[in-house]
Short mmCIF file of C-alpha atoms (C1' of nucleotides) in Angstrom, two decimals:
data_model
loop_
_atom_site.label_atom_id
_atom_site.label_comp_id
_atom_site.label_asym_id
_atom_site.label_seq_id
_atom_site.Cartn_x
_atom_site.Cartn_y
_atom_site.Cartn_z
CA MET A 1 102.22 86.51 135.02
CA SER A 2 105.97 87.03 133.72
CA PRO A 3 106.40 89.05 130.58
CA ARG A 4 107.73 86.11 128.99
CA HIS A 5 104.39 84.22 129.42
CA SER A 6 102.43 87.22 127.93
CA VAL A 7 104.72 87.37 124.90
CA LEU A 8 104.06 83.31 124.67
CA ALA A 9 100.53 83.80 124.81
CA ASP A 10 100.70 86.55 122.36
CA ALA A 11 102.74 84.16 120.00
CA HIS A 12 99.78 81.82 119.63
CA ASP A 13 97.50 84.30 118.48
CA ARG A 14 99.28 86.21 115.99
CA TRP A 15 102.20 85.73 113.47
CA ILE A 16 103.38 89.09 112.02
CA GLY A 17 105.43 89.03 108.87
CA HIS A 18 107.63 92.07 107.72
CA LEU A 19 108.93 92.42 104.01
CA ASP A 20 111.98 94.48 103.17
CA MET A 21 113.36 94.60 99.51
CA ASP A 22 117.23 94.83 99.70
CA ALA A 23 118.71 98.10 98.68
CA PHE A 24 115.68 98.41 96.66
CA PHE A 25 116.25 101.64 94.50
CA ALA A 26 119.56 100.66 93.76
CA ALA A 27 118.77 96.99 93.25
CA VAL A 28 116.23 98.01 90.80
CA GLU A 29 118.47 100.12 88.73
CA GLN A 30 120.95 97.27 88.76
CA LEU A 31 118.25 95.04 87.40
CA ASP A 32 117.25 97.36 84.73
CA HIS A 33 120.81 98.02 83.67
CA PRO A 34 122.80 94.78 83.74
CA GLU A 35 125.84 96.95 83.38
CA TYR A 36 125.33 98.27 86.90
CA ARG A 37 125.54 94.87 88.40
CA GLY A 38 128.51 94.15 90.92
CA ARG A 39 129.30 98.05 90.62
CA PRO A 40 128.59 100.62 93.40
CA VAL A 41 125.16 102.27 92.60
CA ILE A 42 123.82 105.22 94.50
CA ILE A 43 120.32 106.68 94.10
CA GLY A 44 119.28 110.25 95.18
CA GLY A 45 119.32 113.86 94.21
CA LEU A 46 121.72 114.76 91.85
CA GLY A 47 121.69 118.50 92.80
CA LEU A 48 124.24 120.41 94.88
CA ARG A 49 122.23 119.60 98.06
CA GLY A 50 120.96 116.37 97.32
CA VAL A 51 121.45 113.37 99.83
CA VAL A 52 121.71 109.64 99.31
CA SER A 53 118.43 107.85 99.01
CA THR A 54 119.64 104.45 98.44
CA ALA A 55 123.26 102.94 98.11
CA SER A 56 123.92 99.37 96.66
CA TYR A 57 125.50 96.94 98.84
CA GLU A 58 128.85 97.61 96.83
CA ALA A 59 128.66 101.29 97.53
CA ARG A 60 127.97 100.61 101.22
CA SER A 61 131.53 99.18 101.45
CA TYR A 62 132.62 102.65 100.86
CA GLY A 63 130.83 104.21 103.76
CA VAL A 64 128.01 105.32 101.59
CA ARG A 65 124.45 105.59 103.20
CA SER A 66 121.30 106.71 103.27
CA ALA A 67 120.81 110.19 103.85
CA LEU A 68 124.36 111.21 103.44
CA PRO A 69 124.93 114.40 101.36
CA MET A 70 125.65 113.35 97.89
CA ALA A 71 128.92 115.82 97.99
CA VAL A 72 130.26 113.35 100.70
CA ALA A 73 129.31 110.20 98.80
CA ARG A 74 131.05 111.51 95.73
CA ARG A 75 133.82 111.83 97.63
CA LEU A 76 133.80 108.58 99.49
CA CYS A 77 132.96 106.61 96.28
CA PRO A 78 134.39 108.91 93.07
CA ASP A 79 133.85 105.81 90.49
CA GLY A 80 130.32 105.09 91.63
CA ILE A 81 127.36 105.04 89.27
CA TYR A 82 125.00 108.01 90.37
CA ALA A 83 121.53 108.52 89.49
CA SER A 84 118.06 110.09 90.39
CA PRO A 85 115.47 107.86 91.32
CA ARG A 86 112.75 106.55 88.96
CA PHE A 87 109.85 106.36 91.55
CA LEU A 88 106.98 105.19 88.71
CA ARG A 89 109.23 102.02 87.95
CA TYR A 90 109.85 101.32 91.95
CA LYS A 91 105.88 101.94 92.19
CA GLU A 92 105.25 98.82 89.52
CA ILE A 93 107.43 96.56 91.38
CA SER A 94 106.25 97.81 94.64
CA ASP A 95 102.76 96.85 93.67
CA HIS A 96 103.79 93.36 92.39
CA VAL A 97 105.23 92.55 95.44
CA ARG A 98 102.23 93.45 97.35
CA SER A 99 100.20 91.52 95.04
CA ILE A 100 102.27 88.47 96.17
CA LEU A 101 101.54 89.41 99.81
CA ARG A 102 97.96 89.63 99.18
CA ARG A 103 97.85 85.85 98.00
CA PHE A 104 98.77 84.70 101.54
CA SER A 105 97.90 87.59 103.82
CA PRO A 106 94.27 89.41 104.45
CA THR A 107 95.85 92.31 106.10
CA ILE A 108 98.88 94.15 104.70
CA GLU A 109 100.24 97.49 106.18
CA THR A 110 102.66 99.28 103.61
CA ILE A 111 105.26 101.08 105.17
CA SER A 112 106.92 102.64 102.05
CA LEU A 113 107.73 101.50 98.31
CA ASP A 114 109.98 98.78 99.87
CA GLU A 115 108.70 97.86 103.01
CA ALA A 116 105.21 95.99 104.06
CA PHE A 117 103.86 94.27 107.44
CA PHE A 118 101.57 91.30 106.44
CA ASP A 119 99.34 89.08 108.83
CA LEU A 120 100.00 85.35 108.74
CA SER A 121 97.85 84.45 112.13
CA ALA A 122 95.28 82.76 110.05
CA HIS A 123 98.15 80.11 108.88
CA GLY A 124 98.96 79.49 112.37
CA PRO A 125 99.08 78.47 115.25
CA SER A 126 101.86 76.23 114.12
CA SER A 127 105.15 77.90 114.02
CA GLU A 128 106.13 75.31 110.90
CA ASP A 129 103.30 76.16 108.76
CA VAL A 130 103.76 79.77 109.23
CA HIS A 131 107.41 79.23 108.44
CA GLN A 132 106.59 77.67 105.19
CA ILE A 133 104.23 80.43 104.18
CA ALA A 134 106.77 82.88 104.62
CA ARG A 135 109.56 81.01 102.74
CA THR A 136 106.99 80.84 99.89
CA ILE A 137 106.40 84.57 99.96
CA LYS A 138 110.19 85.09 99.91
CA ARG A 139 110.59 82.82 97.17
CA ASP A 140 108.03 84.12 95.18
CA VAL A 141 109.25 87.82 95.41
CA GLN A 142 112.76 86.63 93.94
CA ALA A 143 111.20 84.49 90.95
CA GLU A 144 108.62 87.00 90.19
CA THR A 145 110.72 90.25 90.53
CA LYS A 146 114.40 89.00 89.97
CA LEU A 147 115.07 91.07 93.49
CA THR A 148 116.04 89.86 96.93
CA CYS A 149 113.99 90.81 100.00
CA SER A 150 114.61 90.21 103.48
CA VAL A 151 111.62 88.83 105.75
CA GLY A 152 111.05 88.80 109.41
CA LEU A 153 108.48 86.73 111.19
CA ALA A 154 107.55 87.15 114.62
CA PRO A 155 104.44 87.51 117.31
CA ASN A 156 104.53 91.15 116.63
CA ARG A 157 105.22 93.97 114.29
CA PHE A 158 108.10 95.30 116.26
CA LEU A 159 109.93 91.92 116.48
CA ALA A 160 109.10 91.01 112.92
CA LYS A 161 110.66 94.26 111.83
CA LEU A 162 113.72 93.79 113.77
CA GLY A 163 113.86 89.96 112.32
CA SER A 164 113.85 91.30 108.59
CA GLU A 165 116.92 93.61 109.78
CA LEU A 166 119.00 91.01 111.50
CA ASP A 167 120.14 89.15 108.57
CA LYS A 168 119.95 91.48 105.69
CA PRO A 169 120.35 91.16 102.53
CA ASP A 170 118.48 87.89 101.12
CA GLY A 171 117.57 87.17 105.15
CA PHE A 172 115.16 85.27 106.42
CA ARG A 173 114.53 85.28 110.38
CA MET A 174 111.84 83.94 112.54
CA ILE A 175 111.94 85.01 116.01
CA ASP A 176 110.64 82.46 118.50
CA PRO A 177 109.48 84.09 121.83
CA ASP A 178 111.95 82.03 123.78
CA GLN A 179 114.88 84.14 122.09
CA ILE A 180 113.43 87.51 122.82
CA HIS A 181 115.74 88.47 125.40
CA GLU A 182 118.71 86.86 124.02
CA ILE A 183 118.02 88.88 120.50
CA LEU A 184 116.91 92.19 122.27
CA ASP A 185 119.29 92.65 125.20
CA PRO A 186 122.68 93.38 123.73
CA LEU A 187 121.37 95.76 120.98
CA PRO A 188 121.63 99.54 121.27
CA VAL A 189 118.57 101.25 122.31
CA GLY A 190 118.57 103.23 118.93
CA GLU A 191 117.51 99.94 117.27
CA ILE A 192 114.35 100.26 118.68
CA TRP A 193 111.55 101.64 116.17
CA GLY A 194 110.87 105.16 117.26
CA VAL A 195 114.19 105.94 119.23
CA GLY A 196 115.95 108.20 116.93
CA GLU A 197 119.08 110.28 117.43
CA VAL A 198 117.39 112.67 120.09
CA THR A 199 115.79 109.91 122.46
CA ALA A 200 118.84 107.68 121.87
CA LYS A 201 121.05 110.63 123.61
CA ARG A 202 118.50 110.91 126.17
CA LEU A 203 118.41 107.33 127.33
CA ILE A 204 122.37 107.34 126.93
CA SER A 205 122.72 110.25 129.28
CA LEU A 206 120.48 108.18 131.78
CA GLY A 207 122.95 105.37 131.35
CA ILE A 208 120.54 103.42 129.53
CA LEU A 209 122.75 102.19 126.58
CA ARG A 210 121.34 98.81 125.42
CA ILE A 211 118.09 97.43 125.20
CA LYS A 212 118.59 95.14 128.38
CA ASP A 213 119.20 98.53 130.18
CA LEU A 214 115.95 99.77 129.09
CA ARG A 215 113.87 96.74 129.95
CA LEU A 216 115.38 96.60 133.55
CA ALA A 217 115.42 100.68 133.90
CA PRO A 218 112.88 101.92 136.70
CA LEU A 219 109.30 102.94 134.71
CA GLU A 220 108.92 105.90 136.95
CA LEU A 221 112.43 107.16 135.52
CA LEU A 222 111.11 106.59 131.97
CA ILE A 223 107.91 108.24 132.55
CA ARG A 224 109.41 111.01 134.11
CA GLU A 225 112.13 111.83 131.47
CA LEU A 226 110.17 110.77 128.35
CA GLY A 227 106.23 111.07 129.36
CA SER A 228 104.13 108.13 127.50
CA THR A 229 106.69 107.18 125.23
CA GLY A 230 108.77 105.93 128.10
CA ARG A 231 106.36 103.33 129.18
CA ARG A 232 105.94 102.42 125.29
CA LEU A 233 109.72 102.10 124.74
CA GLN A 234 110.05 99.83 127.75
CA GLN A 235 107.32 97.33 126.75
CA LEU A 236 109.11 97.23 123.24
CA ALA A 237 112.32 96.60 124.99
CA MET A 238 110.38 93.46 126.51
CA GLY A 239 109.49 92.51 123.16
CA ILE A 240 105.84 93.45 123.75
CA ASP A 241 103.83 95.06 120.92
CA ASP A 242 100.14 94.88 120.66
CA THR A 243 99.97 97.40 117.70
CA PRO A 244 97.56 95.89 115.11
CA LEU A 245 98.40 96.21 111.40
CA SER A 246 96.41 99.24 110.00
CA GLY A 247 95.38 97.87 106.87
CA GLU A 248 95.45 100.07 103.99
CA VAL A 249 94.57 103.52 104.70
CA ASP A 250 94.31 107.01 103.12
CA SER A 251 96.67 109.57 103.45
CA LYS A 252 96.09 112.58 105.84
CA SER A 253 98.12 115.09 103.83
CA ILE A 254 99.60 115.87 100.75
CA SER A 255 102.92 117.99 100.20
CA ARG A 256 105.44 119.04 97.77
CA GLU A 257 108.63 120.76 98.74
CA THR A 258 112.17 121.95 96.89
CA THR A 259 115.31 122.76 98.42
CA TYR A 260 117.35 125.27 96.19
CA ALA A 261 120.71 124.89 95.13
CA PHE A 262 121.38 128.16 96.21
CA ASP A 263 119.56 130.18 98.80
CA VAL A 264 117.11 132.63 97.19
CA THR A 265 116.30 136.14 98.45
CA ASP A 266 114.03 137.31 95.60
CA LEU A 267 110.14 137.25 96.53
CA ALA A 268 109.30 137.16 92.97
CA GLU A 269 111.18 133.88 92.56
CA MET A 270 109.50 132.56 95.87
CA GLU A 271 106.23 133.52 94.74
CA GLU A 272 106.55 131.44 91.22
CA GLU A 273 107.67 128.35 93.32
CA VAL A 274 104.83 128.49 95.59
CA SER A 275 102.73 128.76 92.70
CA ARG A 276 104.15 125.78 90.73
CA LEU A 277 103.99 123.59 94.02
CA ALA A 278 100.58 124.57 94.85
CA GLY A 279 99.65 123.38 91.60
CA HIS A 280 101.27 120.23 91.99
CA VAL A 281 99.48 119.49 95.32
CA ALA A 282 96.24 120.52 94.06
CA SER A 283 96.51 117.98 90.93
CA SER A 284 97.54 115.09 93.26
CA LEU A 285 94.42 116.02 95.23
CA GLN A 286 91.91 116.01 92.05
CA ARG A 287 93.48 112.88 90.77
CA GLU A 288 92.61 111.01 94.01
CA LYS A 289 89.06 113.06 94.17
CA LEU A 290 89.89 114.55 97.52
CA ILE A 291 89.21 117.85 99.07
CA CYS A 292 91.48 119.89 101.52
CA ARG A 293 90.63 121.84 104.38
CA VAL A 294 93.95 123.12 105.42
CA VAL A 295 96.63 124.97 103.22
CA ARG A 296 99.93 125.15 104.79
CA ILE A 297 103.31 126.41 103.52
CA LYS A 298 106.75 125.43 104.77
CA VAL A 299 110.05 127.61 104.82
CA ARG A 300 113.49 126.57 105.63
CA TYR A 301 115.97 129.38 106.43
CA PRO A 302 120.01 128.94 105.49
CA ASN A 303 120.53 128.14 109.10
CA PHE A 304 118.05 125.07 108.58
CA LYS A 305 115.64 126.97 111.03
CA THR A 306 112.38 125.73 109.57
CA ILE A 307 109.11 127.16 110.08
CA SER A 308 105.16 126.43 108.90
CA ARG A 309 102.35 128.52 108.51
CA GLN A 310 98.85 127.29 108.09
CA VAL A 311 95.22 128.46 107.16
CA GLN A 312 92.09 126.73 107.75
CA LEU A 313 89.58 127.10 105.07
CA SER A 314 85.83 127.76 105.72
CA VAL A 315 84.81 125.02 103.23
CA GLY A 316 86.74 121.82 101.57
CA THR A 317 88.23 122.66 98.30
CA ASP A 318 90.17 121.02 95.24
CA SER A 319 90.77 124.14 93.51
CA ALA A 320 94.21 124.79 92.29
CA GLN A 321 93.20 128.66 92.12
CA ILE A 322 92.08 128.71 95.82
CA ILE A 323 95.09 126.48 96.96
CA GLU A 324 97.55 128.94 94.99
CA THR A 325 96.05 132.19 96.59
CA GLN A 326 96.14 131.06 99.99
CA ALA A 327 99.65 129.69 99.85
CA LEU A 328 100.89 133.08 98.41
CA GLU A 329 99.12 134.89 100.68
CA LEU A 330 100.84 132.76 103.83
CA LEU A 331 104.00 133.30 102.15
CA ARG A 332 103.50 137.21 101.77
CA LYS A 333 101.88 137.93 105.04
CA ARG A 334 102.99 135.47 107.69
CA VAL A 335 106.51 134.36 106.85
CA PRO A 336 109.34 136.72 108.07
CA LEU A 337 111.87 137.21 105.22
CA ASP A 338 115.22 139.18 105.48
CA GLU A 339 118.36 139.53 103.34
CA GLY A 340 119.34 136.15 104.21
CA GLY A 341 117.00 134.49 101.89
CA ILE A 342 115.65 130.83 102.12
CA ARG A 343 117.02 127.44 101.30
CA LEU A 344 113.43 125.52 101.15
CA LEU A 345 109.82 126.18 100.26
CA GLY A 346 106.90 123.89 100.77
CA VAL A 347 103.21 123.89 100.15
CA GLY A 348 100.90 121.09 102.04
CA LEU A 349 97.36 120.23 102.40
CA GLY A 350 95.73 118.69 105.48
CA GLY A 351 92.22 117.86 106.60
CA ILE A 352 91.74 115.74 103.65
CA SER A 353 88.38 114.07 102.99
CA GLU A 354 86.71 112.41 99.99
CA SER A 355 85.23 114.67 97.56
CA ILE A 356 81.30 114.28 97.00
CA ALA A 357 82.36 112.93 93.45
CA ARG A 358 84.19 110.15 95.28
CA GLN A 359 81.66 109.36 97.86
CA LEU A 360 79.10 109.27 95.07
CA ALA A 361 81.27 106.95 92.84
CA LEU A 362 82.08 104.61 96.03
CA PHE A 363 78.36 104.61 96.96
CA PRO A 364 76.19 104.95 93.85
CA ASP A 365 73.03 103.60 95.59
CA TRP A 366 73.06 106.92 97.52
CA LEU A 367 71.66 108.49 94.15
"C1'" DT B 1 130.43 116.59 105.80
"C1'" DC B 2 126.44 119.45 105.71
"C1'" DT B 3 122.08 118.39 105.70
"C1'" DG B 4 115.94 115.49 100.23
"C1'" DG B 5 111.31 114.47 99.95
"C1'" DG B 6 107.12 112.58 101.60
"C1'" DG B 7 104.85 111.46 105.24
"C1'" DT B 8 102.90 109.96 110.45
"C1'" DC B 9 102.31 111.01 115.43
"C1'" DC B 10 102.79 113.95 119.52
"C1'" DT B 11 102.92 117.87 122.47
"C1'" DA B 12 101.86 122.59 124.22
"C1'" DG B 13 99.76 126.63 124.29
"C1'" DG B 14 95.78 129.54 123.35
"C1'" DA B 15 91.07 130.56 122.01
"C1'" DC B 16 86.53 129.66 122.79
"C1'" DC B 17 82.58 127.15 124.65
"C1'" DC B 18 79.54 125.56 128.36
"C1'" DT C 1 87.02 141.71 141.66
"C1'" DC C 2 89.24 137.46 141.33
"C1'" DT C 3 89.44 133.70 138.64
"C1'" DG C 4 87.06 126.94 137.71
"C1'" DG C 5 87.20 123.07 135.21
"C1'" DG C 6 86.53 120.09 131.13
"C1'" DG C 7 86.40 119.47 126.31
"C1'" DT C 8 87.60 120.85 121.55
"C1'" DC C 9 89.71 122.74 117.81
"C1'" DC C 10 93.45 125.28 115.94
"C1'" DT C 11 98.48 126.45 115.26
"C1'" DA C 12 103.41 125.36 115.59
"C1'" DG C 13 107.25 122.92 115.95
"C1'" DG C 14 109.42 118.54 116.74
"C1'" DA C 15 110.94 113.82 116.67
"C1'" DC C 16 110.82 110.11 114.08
"C1'" DC C 17 110.40 106.82 109.60
"C1'" DC C 18 111.70 105.20 104.83
#
DNA sequence: TCTGGGGTCCTAGGACCC
DNA sequence: TCTGGGGTCCTAGGACCC
């Protein structure tokens, strides 16, 4: 059976959609501040070491992009409007968008505030019917939030996400199984979900520049160089992706971190910050009625070398005091500190599970 | 130009147990 | 006196995503 046939078979049992809000944070600010509309809007950390989170399309024409240092953005676009993100506001709209998806899809997988997968298989197998539903979703999002989004529709997650990227903003793209090679082949390998800078460089050094090269590369070579991800990447290059949607899942870790505007050398100052961060993660934990079994801290040095140290607790806890004590202990005893100071401190929690209180709340008949 | 903050997943080595 | 094989858990680091 050729890959093409296996994909075709796949197309008949699954239709996956991917919805991506266009330049989301910036678009929300333009919605809430009419005077921002038509102007370059850049959302991100405003401190000395901030980076761009989202740039409006007007700002992108100046070369401003996500993850660009703010200092660079200001140079490229001195007349832009710069603002900090307002996550609570974005969350409201994100929740609304998800409620729209739920009207049409039994299974949703949230990727971030501005992205989600949804499953329209139940509306198939006819591609016309599925197409119609996806169009309706896109229209409802625009009508109810006054924001545009891009939607991709395909037999699997990977292609659906690619579809939503292909004609952004305000895009809609359905990828038919017989177009897969035509669309994928010419793209650079970095377009594949899971191929970042490091893997892209390795592939390029092997002479694999485009998705077509990856599709046709000897599997032994890919496995020798990349291990099991080599196999997975070649499958994606062929347009094959059987990964199911995860549905709504509980988070496995909670963390808070801060990058200082200036490197810190004073231990007392670090301890104060660790206490503050520990308090934050502990209240997040308590709010969700969760407990943790691992406390972790993270330190980044001025040269960007980053280390973490963690400790396992003998019993799960949600106590701010225990978390703080453990985090401080890790900082004092396990982190090498010299005169150079540090640029970032973080506190994280792992081994998360439901507290007894939450289990009882969810299953009251246990009582 | 100088690199945020919140996550997930994978890998590799070591400890420990049978 | 030399040294297994498998499994699990833990730690640390790193790649990647938005």
